[in-house]
Amino acid sequence: MKRVIGELRKRGVFRAAGLYIAGMWLLLQIADVVFPAFDIPDSALRYILFGALAGFPLAMAFSWFYEVSSEGIRSEEEISESHGARASDYLSSGTIILLVLALGISLYANYEQASDRAEEVTQELISILVSDFVNETGDPIFDGSLEPALAIGMEGAPFISSFPRHHASATAAKISGSEALNEESARLVSVREGIRLILLGSIAPSGDGYEFSLRAVDARDGEVVADAEASADSKLEVLPAIGQLAVQIREDLGDASLQDDPEANETFTAASLEAARYYTIAQTYMRREQNQQAAEFYEKAIIEDTDFGRAYSGWAIVARRLGRTEESQQLWEKTLALLDTMTERERYRTLGVYYLTVTGNYLKAIENYEILLEKYPADDVGRNNMAVAYFYSRQFEEALTQGAELLLAYPEIPAHMANYALYAMYSGHFDTALSEASKLLEIEPGYLLAYIPQAVAELARGDKAAATAVYQRLAQQSVQAASLANTGLVDIALLSGDWAGAESLLREGIARDIESGNQAAASRKNVYLTLALLEQEQEASARLAMDAALVDADGISQLLPAARLLVRLKEVERAELIRQQLDSELQAESRAAADIIAAEILLSQDQTAAAVDALTNSIAHSDAWLARFDLGRTYASAGYYAEALGELEKCAERIGESSALFLDDTPTFHYSAELFYWLGVTRQELGMQEAAREDLSHYLSLRVDSDHSIITRDARQRLGAAGA
């Protein structure tokens, strides 16, 4: 073997191999840089590589029998020792030179690619507002149908975010008294909302066709930063022409994706202007919660264009809101079949909404929106929906972080402000919730959801009078607001253990809800009425209230607390029916609720170990505050105080979640009162006397003197025995 290696070295085969490899590497590096400039396909690189591999053994055989020297190619018989040494020197020098050249080209190419990537990453995010097109044709078909198409076309750029026109119109109405977004009002809105560019477009007749012009104007100084023109020979070509305008403006703004992405110039995918116009009207109705009208116009849009994917998804959403579940599912199936008719950005948005609202797969929704924001970092719709997905997966801190990002971009959009205040409430940042909600109510006194974090934050600070005043102000806003305010006042009464006061409020609220046709709210209140009557030992009346609650009960927020009370009423069979109903549903939240009910049933049968298993399963499905609390009190009741303490302390850390346990923004802060009782009991039994006195004292400070419930009597006895 040594002789063979020595002979290979002597004949320069090793150096020839190095020279060959260096040469091929240099060739590939040059090709990698040059081929794209001449539009040579990537497959050519593969052919070069295959050829290099095939030629390697031939080159080695050649180097065995021949030597390349300054005197030409010499055969084996002509090679002398001196010449061989000199040839080896030549080969070594050549190899080094080729390696240096290849390395230099490789570093240069990588540097250019890194620079390109860095430029993409650091591309400044631009917010735009599409103003109303100036319609010089006199044809109303163009009113409201061109602007959404342009916005979608512009959002093909990853760094562009289109400000919602419905928010802009509402702001314009406050400023000027009109929802119209002409140049003047669009500039005023943009300055107020921190929008960078306004797009000012016009359409004019030109023979049998149309001429379009578009300007991108800096909202601050009115300077035109880009302009574009396009034409259409007929109405069929209008939407593609809008896409051409968007492409020209994006190119002027530095959109590199136009070169790299074949879908970058996609725009509104409706087949006709009529379909686009109906879709726009439907969207307006949907945002105003006028769901029946929205459904009618989505249907009209689909009649005009049977493959209009966005219209199917919108119709599916409002059908679900109207309680038409089967119809909604069919529409979603059609939507998913038409995903390829949408732009990439819209596909991710649509899938995200599907995961959020239909399957309840929040982790999948988060994954989907993360991809969307990686590709389109300026997509505020995607960021908002990702925050919602984090919220429903009970990752409140992350939802709060995403909400803060949205507020940085658009600090005065009421929906973003309300969501941020609610995220702060759920995550237990009550001071932030109070300040943000108060800020919003100064701007929008009629924004109902802002009252909830404000009131709950006051309760968390121990100021029941301030919380009561908040709900009283809420009640003045509308009939719907009065119903929500009544629920809030009931929450304060239940927190206080004022069972008679809660009963009075509930009977009044139920009567008003029935009169106004709000049966869902009446059903929820009847559940609370059952609790208030049970605590006053009025069992027969409690059963009547429960029967009324279950007539139209639907959803976890009504069924879960109803089932817990049914167990207290010793109506286990009815509670089991509810458990089975929830357990059969796909959503993890429903199955988690079913396990909580199972635990209540098992505890009523003295099966503590099985109840612990059921609650553990519930937490595995969805780590909800109520499941943790029930597990903690179950451990404490069974004498496992160390285990109880761990669960109850987690509940104390997550007390913000008790603000609205069922994530529907309906106040349930009264659940948190019992937490302090069970913490006091657990710590007292573990010998933590000072902490126990604080917990029990806090619990009793929440309760009115008239509360003589079992746990309140026990708390008073324990505190008295501790010498307080």
XYZ file of C-alpha atoms in Angstrom:
724
model
C 0.000 0.000 0.000
C 2.815 2.397 0.882
C 4.417 1.757 -2.525
C 1.131 2.567 -4.299
C 0.688 5.788 -2.310
C 4.274 6.726 -2.964
C 3.845 6.124 -6.665
C 0.666 8.223 -6.738
C 2.503 11.036 -5.005
C 5.458 10.683 -7.329
C 3.287 10.861 -10.449
C 1.414 13.941 -9.090
C -1.981 12.227 -8.995
C -2.900 13.785 -5.605
C -2.001 17.259 -6.787
C -3.876 16.671 -10.037
C -6.946 15.668 -8.035
C -6.703 18.879 -5.987
C -6.274 20.946 -9.147
C -9.268 19.225 -10.774
C -11.542 19.759 -7.739
C -10.456 23.401 -7.377
C -11.097 23.991 -11.065
C -14.549 22.463 -10.935
C -15.421 24.468 -7.789
C -14.288 27.664 -9.541
C -16.373 26.772 -12.594
C -19.482 26.154 -10.481
C -19.018 29.410 -8.562
C -18.672 31.380 -11.803
C -21.771 29.659 -13.221
C -23.751 30.412 -10.064
C -23.006 34.130 -10.470
C -23.230 34.400 -14.275
C -26.162 32.102 -15.183
C -28.910 34.216 -13.517
C -27.740 37.290 -15.440
C -28.408 35.474 -18.748
C -31.588 33.676 -17.551
C -29.866 30.285 -17.884
C -31.989 27.709 -16.000
C -30.716 26.216 -12.721
C -30.740 22.750 -14.313
C -27.593 23.726 -16.265
C -25.647 23.755 -12.969
C -26.669 20.149 -12.334
C -25.392 19.075 -15.762
C -22.030 20.734 -15.089
C -21.786 18.946 -11.740
C -22.636 15.543 -13.270
C -20.075 16.119 -16.012
C -17.416 17.031 -13.446
C -18.069 13.855 -11.463
C -17.950 11.717 -14.595
C -14.674 13.317 -15.737
C -12.879 12.884 -12.411
C -11.707 9.236 -12.899
C -10.611 10.027 -16.488
C -8.552 12.977 -15.252
C -6.886 10.810 -12.599
C -6.040 8.123 -15.152
C -4.566 10.775 -17.440
C -2.403 12.156 -14.604
C -1.045 8.619 -13.938
C 0.212 8.136 -17.491
C 1.007 11.717 -18.487
C 2.533 14.795 -16.995
C 1.566 18.361 -17.798
C 4.705 20.531 -17.732
C 6.160 23.694 -19.273
C 7.477 21.448 -22.042
C 4.031 20.121 -22.909
C 2.332 16.789 -22.220
C 4.888 14.020 -21.620
C 4.293 10.269 -21.496
C 5.353 8.014 -18.630
C 8.558 6.922 -20.390
C 9.660 10.539 -20.860
C 9.152 11.600 -17.263
C 12.347 12.060 -15.275
C 12.648 12.644 -11.562
C 13.572 16.284 -11.998
C 10.790 16.960 -14.394
C 8.295 15.207 -12.115
C 9.281 17.411 -9.197
C 8.961 20.529 -11.320
C 5.529 19.418 -12.552
C 4.409 18.851 -8.983
C 5.402 22.428 -8.186
C 3.371 23.655 -11.159
C 0.347 21.656 -10.029
C 0.620 22.878 -6.431
C 0.814 26.515 -7.532
C -2.101 26.091 -9.922
C -4.213 24.443 -7.266
C -3.599 27.274 -4.797
C -4.401 29.937 -7.400
C -7.641 28.207 -8.393
C -8.670 27.735 -4.762
C -8.063 31.419 -3.988
C -10.090 32.490 -7.038
C -12.972 30.130 -6.208
C -13.001 31.214 -2.580
C -13.077 34.889 -3.579
C -15.977 34.401 -5.987
C -17.862 32.325 -3.386
C -17.436 34.984 -0.698
C -18.513 37.704 -3.109
C -21.661 35.794 -4.132
C -22.571 35.030 -0.527
C -21.993 38.661 0.442
C -24.313 39.825 -2.341
C -26.999 37.332 -1.270
C -26.651 38.363 2.371
C -26.899 42.000 1.366
C -30.043 41.288 -0.612
C -31.567 39.431 2.339
C -30.616 42.205 4.733
C -32.163 44.759 2.407
C -35.383 42.717 2.323
C -35.468 42.410 6.110
C -34.773 46.093 6.712
C -37.282 47.303 4.087
C -39.231 50.095 5.747
C -42.831 49.148 6.478
C -45.278 51.465 4.737
C -48.894 52.056 5.698
C -51.264 53.233 2.969
C -54.834 54.482 2.773
C -56.771 54.016 -0.464
C -59.014 57.063 -0.867
C -62.255 57.064 -2.849
C -61.638 56.886 -6.589
C -62.810 59.967 -8.469
C -65.453 58.495 -10.768
C -65.758 60.622 -13.907
C -67.730 57.976 -15.817
C -71.085 58.570 -14.126
C -71.494 54.791 -13.813
C -72.258 53.806 -10.167
C -70.790 50.344 -10.742
C -67.371 51.846 -10.067
C -68.339 53.380 -6.713
C -66.774 51.289 -3.970
C -65.649 48.438 -6.237
C -62.191 49.701 -7.273
C -60.743 50.597 -3.868
C -60.696 47.040 -2.365
C -59.114 45.726 -5.551
C -56.351 48.324 -5.338
C -55.753 47.639 -1.625
C -55.353 43.915 -2.272
C -53.034 44.599 -5.181
C -50.858 46.862 -3.038
C -50.713 44.308 -0.229
C -48.931 41.932 -2.574
C -45.822 43.769 -1.349
C -44.626 42.290 1.961
C -43.792 45.707 3.441
C -47.125 47.405 2.675
C -50.125 47.473 4.993
C -53.451 48.888 3.834
C -55.307 50.821 6.539
C -58.916 49.520 6.886
C -61.174 51.829 4.913
C -64.141 51.328 7.243
C -62.041 52.647 10.151
C -60.862 55.539 8.001
C -64.444 56.396 6.988
C -65.573 56.378 10.633
C -62.700 58.692 11.569
C -63.468 60.976 8.614
C -67.077 61.237 9.787
C -65.899 62.446 13.195
C -63.567 65.019 11.653
C -65.674 66.374 8.815
C -69.148 64.934 9.315
C -68.894 62.807 6.169
C -67.642 59.258 5.627
C -66.347 60.161 2.168
C -62.596 59.715 1.754
C -61.678 62.440 -0.714
C -58.143 63.831 -0.845
C -58.676 66.343 1.951
C -60.381 63.992 4.417
C -57.985 61.138 3.565
C -55.041 63.391 4.435
C -56.651 64.435 7.722
C -57.322 60.808 8.659
C -53.818 59.766 7.646
C -52.146 62.446 9.748
C -54.274 61.482 12.747
C -53.655 57.740 12.356
C -49.988 57.948 11.357
C -50.560 56.612 7.836
C -47.600 57.176 5.513
C -49.122 57.341 2.016
C -52.500 58.115 0.469
C -53.427 56.572 -2.874
C -55.506 58.986 -4.954
C -57.046 57.388 -8.024
C -59.434 58.371 -10.789
C -61.311 56.645 -13.595
C -62.443 58.437 -16.741
C -64.170 57.283 -19.958
C -62.027 56.829 -23.056
C -64.008 55.821 -26.128
C -65.570 52.474 -25.299
C -63.012 51.926 -22.552
C -61.556 53.631 -19.511
C -58.432 55.489 -18.452
C -56.997 55.261 -14.925
C -54.522 57.395 -13.061
C -53.117 56.892 -9.586
C -50.883 58.964 -7.311
C -49.158 57.924 -4.096
C -49.024 61.054 -1.956
C -47.110 61.624 1.273
C -49.804 62.349 3.864
C -47.614 64.815 5.743
C -46.580 67.261 3.009
C -48.686 66.258 -0.007
C -45.635 65.356 -2.112
C -46.271 62.860 -4.904
C -43.857 59.977 -4.373
C -45.118 57.719 -7.191
C -47.687 57.756 -9.971
C -49.130 55.308 -12.464
C -51.485 55.086 -15.421
C -53.422 52.229 -17.016
C -56.266 51.655 -19.426
C -59.038 49.136 -20.016
C -60.904 48.501 -23.258
C -64.013 47.255 -21.407
C -65.407 46.569 -17.957
C -63.968 43.054 -18.110
C -60.477 44.564 -18.151
C -61.023 47.059 -15.314
C -59.910 44.871 -12.419
C -56.730 43.719 -14.221
C -56.018 47.392 -14.951
C -56.265 48.158 -11.231
C -53.710 45.389 -10.699
C -51.393 47.092 -13.190
C -51.671 50.373 -11.271
C -50.752 48.576 -8.040
C -47.731 46.935 -9.661
C -46.408 50.260 -10.982
C -46.721 51.964 -7.584
C -45.153 48.993 -5.774
C -42.256 49.025 -8.210
C -41.659 52.723 -7.535
C -41.742 52.017 -3.798
C -39.003 49.401 -4.185
C -40.905 46.091 -4.124
C -38.325 43.412 -4.964
C -40.983 40.668 -4.821
C -42.199 41.740 -8.262
C -39.088 40.127 -9.732
C -38.965 37.061 -7.500
C -42.618 36.123 -6.973
C -44.782 35.121 -9.945
C -47.900 35.875 -7.847
C -46.701 39.327 -6.823
C -48.889 41.136 -9.338
C -52.108 39.337 -8.438
C -55.045 41.513 -7.469
C -58.742 41.221 -6.747
C -59.882 37.873 -8.141
C -63.565 38.585 -8.778
C -64.661 37.786 -12.307
C -66.711 40.966 -12.687
C -67.178 44.449 -11.306
C -70.709 43.536 -10.230
C -69.345 40.714 -8.069
C -66.705 43.027 -6.600
C -69.291 45.705 -5.816
C -71.658 43.268 -4.083
C -68.720 41.876 -2.114
C -67.741 45.357 -0.926
C -71.311 46.082 0.205
C -71.442 42.750 2.028
C -68.174 43.527 3.811
C -69.599 46.845 5.004
C -72.682 45.138 6.416
C -70.586 42.448 8.095
C -68.388 45.016 9.874
C -71.560 46.687 11.180
C -72.827 43.309 12.511
C -75.749 43.480 10.056
C -75.266 39.829 9.244
C -78.510 39.073 7.401
C -77.909 41.884 4.916
C -74.284 40.827 4.575
C -75.309 37.263 3.726
C -77.677 38.520 1.018
C -74.965 40.544 -0.715
C -72.352 37.788 -0.432
C -74.858 35.536 -2.179
C -75.337 38.147 -4.918
C -71.562 38.357 -5.389
C -71.383 34.576 -5.802
C -74.239 34.569 -8.307
C -72.119 36.959 -10.401
C -68.956 34.895 -9.857
C -69.420 31.278 -8.755
C -65.685 30.899 -8.024
C -65.368 33.984 -5.805
C -63.464 32.443 -2.874
C -63.457 35.529 -0.636
C -67.217 35.897 -0.941
C -67.734 32.286 0.163
C -65.556 32.801 3.246
C -67.377 36.018 4.196
C -70.740 34.341 3.747
C -69.567 31.394 5.870
C -68.613 33.747 8.714
C -71.937 35.609 8.807
C -73.922 32.370 8.411
C -72.198 31.087 11.545
C -73.038 34.324 13.362
C -76.680 33.831 12.367
C -76.639 30.327 13.865
C -76.826 28.576 10.475
C -74.081 26.106 11.337
C -74.659 23.543 8.583
C -74.841 26.241 5.913
C -71.632 27.797 7.272
C -69.811 24.454 7.103
C -70.851 23.920 3.473
C -69.684 27.410 2.564
C -66.324 26.806 4.254
C -65.884 23.606 2.264
C -66.416 25.602 -0.936
C -64.019 28.294 0.319
C -61.243 25.792 0.962
C -61.723 24.316 -2.505
C -61.178 27.801 -3.970
C -58.051 28.787 -2.044
C -56.031 28.757 -5.252
C -58.167 31.625 -6.600
C -56.824 33.928 -3.879
C -53.527 35.720 -3.521
C -50.979 34.126 -1.207
C -51.604 36.750 1.462
C -55.360 36.251 1.341
C -54.982 32.451 1.491
C -53.123 32.695 4.796
C -55.689 35.140 6.144
C -58.571 32.878 5.120
C -57.007 29.732 6.596
C -56.309 31.584 9.821
C -59.956 32.614 10.180
C -60.991 29.009 9.448
C -58.749 27.638 12.202
C -59.941 30.337 14.618
C -63.690 30.198 14.069
C -64.484 26.742 12.706
C -62.089 24.126 14.060
C -60.911 26.040 17.128
C -57.379 24.871 16.340
C -55.662 27.903 17.848
C -52.139 26.505 17.736
C -52.549 25.828 14.013
C -53.894 29.364 13.585
C -50.817 30.783 15.332
C -48.521 28.724 13.103
C -50.410 29.945 10.025
C -50.195 33.613 11.056
C -46.512 33.311 11.931
C -45.850 32.230 8.333
C -48.034 35.066 7.049
C -46.159 37.675 9.095
C -42.793 36.238 8.095
C -43.741 36.713 4.448
C -45.720 39.937 4.955
C -44.456 41.676 8.104
C -46.707 44.692 7.513
C -49.913 42.625 7.618
C -51.795 44.191 10.531
C -54.878 42.039 9.898
C -52.733 38.948 10.327
C -51.098 40.352 13.466
C -54.473 41.187 14.992
C -55.803 37.704 14.269
C -52.635 36.102 15.628
C -53.170 38.045 18.861
C -56.716 36.656 18.964
C -55.365 33.135 18.410
C -52.911 33.581 21.303
C -55.803 34.866 23.394
C -58.029 31.850 22.717
C -55.126 29.496 23.438
C -54.852 31.324 26.807
C -51.423 32.771 26.038
C -52.522 36.186 27.262
C -49.088 37.722 27.658
C -48.247 36.970 24.033
C -51.627 38.326 22.946
C -50.808 41.490 24.885
C -47.443 41.768 23.123
C -49.047 41.446 19.687
C -51.722 43.952 20.691
C -49.021 46.434 21.662
C -47.412 46.016 18.225
C -50.713 46.906 16.579
C -51.136 49.994 18.740
C -47.680 51.188 17.774
C -48.734 51.106 14.129
C -52.229 52.544 14.592
C -52.681 53.977 18.100
C -56.300 55.125 17.765
C -58.197 52.276 16.093
C -60.935 51.523 18.673
C -60.962 47.756 18.042
C -57.200 47.525 18.635
C -57.445 49.702 21.745
C -60.301 47.626 23.168
C -58.517 44.357 22.477
C -55.346 45.627 24.128
C -57.271 46.652 27.263
C -58.987 43.254 27.349
C -55.693 41.373 26.867
C -54.274 43.383 29.773
C -57.293 42.434 31.899
C -57.037 38.719 31.105
C -53.288 38.702 31.793
C -53.801 40.404 35.165
C -52.274 43.787 34.288
C -55.231 45.636 35.759
C -53.601 49.079 35.891
C -52.866 48.869 32.165
C -56.380 47.611 31.479
C -57.864 50.528 33.402
C -55.750 53.216 31.739
C -56.181 51.851 28.200
C -59.931 51.334 28.564
C -60.346 54.825 30.011
C -58.353 56.261 27.114
C -60.626 54.538 24.601
C -63.824 55.657 26.335
C -62.689 59.265 26.121
C -62.517 58.838 22.339
C -65.459 56.423 21.902
C -67.942 56.586 24.824
C -70.206 54.159 22.972
C -67.598 51.385 22.655
C -69.287 48.824 24.931
C -66.461 46.340 25.426
C -64.177 49.037 26.842
C -66.370 49.262 29.955
C -65.619 45.648 30.963
C -61.830 45.945 31.556
C -62.414 49.308 33.219
C -64.962 47.881 35.675
C -63.061 44.656 36.366
C -59.852 46.600 36.987
C -61.690 48.677 39.592
C -62.945 45.473 41.233
C -59.414 44.038 41.261
C -58.325 47.180 43.111
C -61.099 46.596 45.643
C -63.210 49.575 44.587
C -66.719 48.154 44.148
C -68.277 51.631 44.101
C -66.134 52.682 41.135
C -66.921 49.425 39.304
C -70.637 49.958 39.959
C -70.404 53.476 38.519
C -68.746 52.107 35.362
C -71.585 49.619 34.804
C -74.166 52.329 35.450
C -72.580 54.461 32.712
C -72.560 51.435 30.416
C -76.287 50.890 30.995
C -77.034 54.337 29.519
C -75.575 53.488 26.091
C -78.208 51.152 24.580
C -80.571 48.237 25.278
C -77.757 45.773 24.541
C -75.454 47.745 26.821
C -78.032 47.737 29.613
C -78.198 43.933 29.485
C -74.403 43.652 29.696
C -74.305 46.221 32.502
C -76.879 44.213 34.458
C -74.634 41.143 34.179
C -71.727 43.234 35.462
C -73.720 44.469 38.469
C -74.771 40.880 39.181
C -71.095 39.889 39.069
C -70.350 42.470 41.798
C -73.254 41.177 43.933
C -72.084 37.553 43.565
C -68.511 38.582 44.390
C -69.876 40.199 47.556
C -72.048 37.242 48.533
C -75.066 39.533 48.309
C -77.392 36.765 47.168
C -80.628 38.707 47.699
C -79.251 41.709 45.837
C -78.128 39.452 42.977
C -81.580 37.861 42.828
C -83.269 41.257 42.564
C -80.933 42.429 39.801
C -81.316 39.156 37.904
C -85.109 39.129 37.928
C -85.128 42.686 36.622
C -82.506 41.891 33.961
C -84.213 38.685 32.812
C -87.525 40.495 32.331
C -85.845 43.194 30.196
C -83.923 40.618 28.126
C -87.079 38.652 27.358
C -88.892 41.852 26.416
C -86.086 42.838 24.018
C -85.820 39.325 22.553
C -82.344 38.659 23.967
C -83.010 35.063 24.976
C -79.324 34.109 25.216
C -78.695 36.783 27.845
C -81.827 35.738 29.735
C -80.628 32.120 29.742
C -77.234 33.120 31.139
C -78.888 35.206 33.864
C -81.147 32.311 34.844
C -78.033 30.237 35.541
C -76.816 32.938 37.939
C -80.305 33.185 39.437
C -80.123 29.463 40.219
C -76.910 30.066 42.163
C -78.321 33.038 44.081
C -81.429 31.054 45.061
C -79.433 27.989 46.105
C -77.282 30.115 48.404
C -80.505 31.401 49.987
C -81.674 27.771 50.431
C -84.597 28.265 48.017
C -84.158 24.943 46.226
C -87.587 24.749 44.592
C -87.215 28.226 43.057
C -83.663 27.341 42.008
C -84.968 24.337 40.040
C -87.453 26.554 38.203
C -84.685 29.006 37.332
C -82.522 26.150 36.055
C -85.351 24.846 33.863
C -85.684 28.316 32.334
C -81.907 28.542 31.858
C -81.740 25.297 29.884
C -84.541 26.143 27.427
C -82.195 28.027 25.094
C -78.824 27.319 26.734
C -75.997 27.032 24.234
C -72.229 27.245 24.436
C -69.765 26.556 27.223
C -70.458 29.839 29.040
C -74.006 28.662 29.808
C -73.771 24.870 29.761
C -70.731 24.444 32.026
C -71.932 26.549 34.989
C -75.435 25.094 34.538
C -74.105 21.535 34.776
C -72.103 22.379 37.917
C -75.292 23.686 39.545
C -77.300 20.665 38.378
C -74.895 18.490 40.359
C -75.559 20.643 43.433
C -79.287 20.162 42.785
C -78.628 16.388 42.670
C -79.804 16.242 39.035
C -76.779 14.256 37.923
C -78.471 12.713 34.880
C -79.146 16.132 33.344
C -75.591 17.184 34.083
C -74.351 14.006 32.386
C -76.328 14.826 29.233
C -74.588 18.196 29.046
C -71.229 16.506 29.600
C -71.889 14.103 26.725
C -72.936 16.959 24.440
C -69.739 18.908 25.108
C -67.538 15.825 24.933
C -68.809 15.026 21.434
C -67.639 18.360 20.010
C -64.372 18.817 18.142
C -63.068 21.884 19.974
C -60.607 21.239 22.775
C -62.374 23.847 24.960
C -65.611 21.837 24.797
C -63.941 18.582 25.764
C -62.079 20.347 28.581
C -65.430 21.634 29.888
C -66.873 18.118 29.664
C -64.068 16.851 31.908
C -64.783 19.590 34.486
C -68.423 18.433 34.598
C -67.272 14.821 34.905
C -65.159 15.796 37.903
C -68.159 17.479 39.590
C -70.246 14.338 39.074
C -67.474 12.090 40.429
C -66.991 14.302 43.496
C -70.724 14.057 44.225
C -70.167 10.277 44.301
C -67.100 10.550 46.576
C -64.740 9.386 43.810
C -61.972 11.881 44.516
C -59.146 10.110 42.679
C -61.237 9.759 39.523
C -62.223 13.432 39.802
C -58.551 14.434 39.978
C -57.906 12.389 36.831
C -60.806 14.091 35.046
C -59.528 17.550 35.963
C -56.013 16.616 34.886
C -57.443 15.533 31.523
C -59.300 18.846 31.282
C -56.077 20.786 31.780
C -54.413 18.659 29.085
C -57.152 19.708 26.632
C -57.123 23.373 27.643
C -55.265 24.808 30.624
C -58.208 26.848 31.911
C -58.294 28.749 35.204
C -61.503 27.028 36.326
C -60.009 23.541 35.908
C -56.958 24.568 37.950
C -59.188 26.060 40.641
C -61.407 22.979 40.835
C -58.317 20.778 41.051
C -56.923 22.917 43.870
C -60.101 22.817 45.967
C -60.479 19.086 45.260
C -56.990 18.444 46.643
C -57.708 20.675 49.636
C -61.040 18.970 50.388
C -59.259 15.598 50.293
C -56.498 16.798 52.664
C -53.719 16.996 50.049
C -52.775 20.540 50.982
C -49.321 20.680 49.393
C -50.798 19.666 46.024
C -53.664 22.103 46.538
C -51.314 24.985 47.258
C -49.482 24.551 43.946
C -52.705 24.699 41.922
C -54.249 27.560 43.892
C -51.107 29.694 43.691
C -51.172 29.241 39.920
C -54.746 30.536 39.974
C -53.634 33.556 42.011
C -50.930 34.277 39.430
C -53.526 33.987 36.664
C -56.330 35.821 38.452
C -56.922 38.021 35.414
C -58.385 35.009 33.622
C -61.212 34.865 36.186
C -62.372 38.257 34.846
C -64.289 36.440 32.088
C -63.699 32.708 32.459
C -65.247 31.699 29.168
C -63.242 34.185 27.065
C -66.426 35.892 25.874
C -65.791 39.228 27.663
C -68.775 38.611 29.971
C -67.702 39.416 33.555
C -67.246 36.465 35.947
C -64.857 38.009 38.488
C -66.994 36.626 41.346
C -65.289 33.237 40.861
C -62.066 34.766 42.217
C -63.579 35.332 45.705
C -63.565 31.629 46.595
C -59.922 31.404 45.551
C -58.895 33.404 48.618
C -60.991 31.207 50.880
C -59.343 28.024 49.620
C -55.897 29.593 49.725
C -56.551 30.561 53.367
C -57.715 27.054 54.263
C -54.763 25.405 52.527
C -52.139 27.668 54.061
C -53.665 27.373 57.502
C -53.570 23.575 57.307
C -49.926 23.743 56.188
C -49.056 25.956 59.173
C -48.641 29.175 57.168
C -50.677 31.116 59.707
C -49.869 34.710 58.757
C -50.485 34.144 55.043
C -53.675 32.248 55.891
C -54.984 35.157 57.979
C -54.326 37.528 55.067
C -56.181 35.282 52.619
C -59.176 34.690 54.872
C -59.345 38.375 55.818
C -59.283 39.345 52.147
C -62.035 36.847 51.380
C -64.251 38.173 54.189
C -63.571 41.774 53.141
C -65.243 40.943 49.843
C -68.382 39.483 51.462
C -71.315 41.420 52.892
C -72.416 40.766 56.491
C -75.600 39.076 55.301
C -73.642 36.303 53.579
C -74.101 33.138 55.606
C -72.993 30.633 52.972
C -71.133 27.522 54.146
C -67.663 28.698 53.173
C -68.191 32.189 54.597
C -69.241 30.753 57.973
C -66.180 28.487 57.887
C -63.893 31.408 57.020
C -65.178 33.397 59.986
C -64.626 30.450 62.329
C -61.112 29.815 61.025
C -60.156 33.454 61.310
C -61.584 33.602 64.841
C -59.702 30.451 65.837
C -56.510 32.001 64.494
C -56.963 34.949 66.846
C -57.729 37.578 64.236
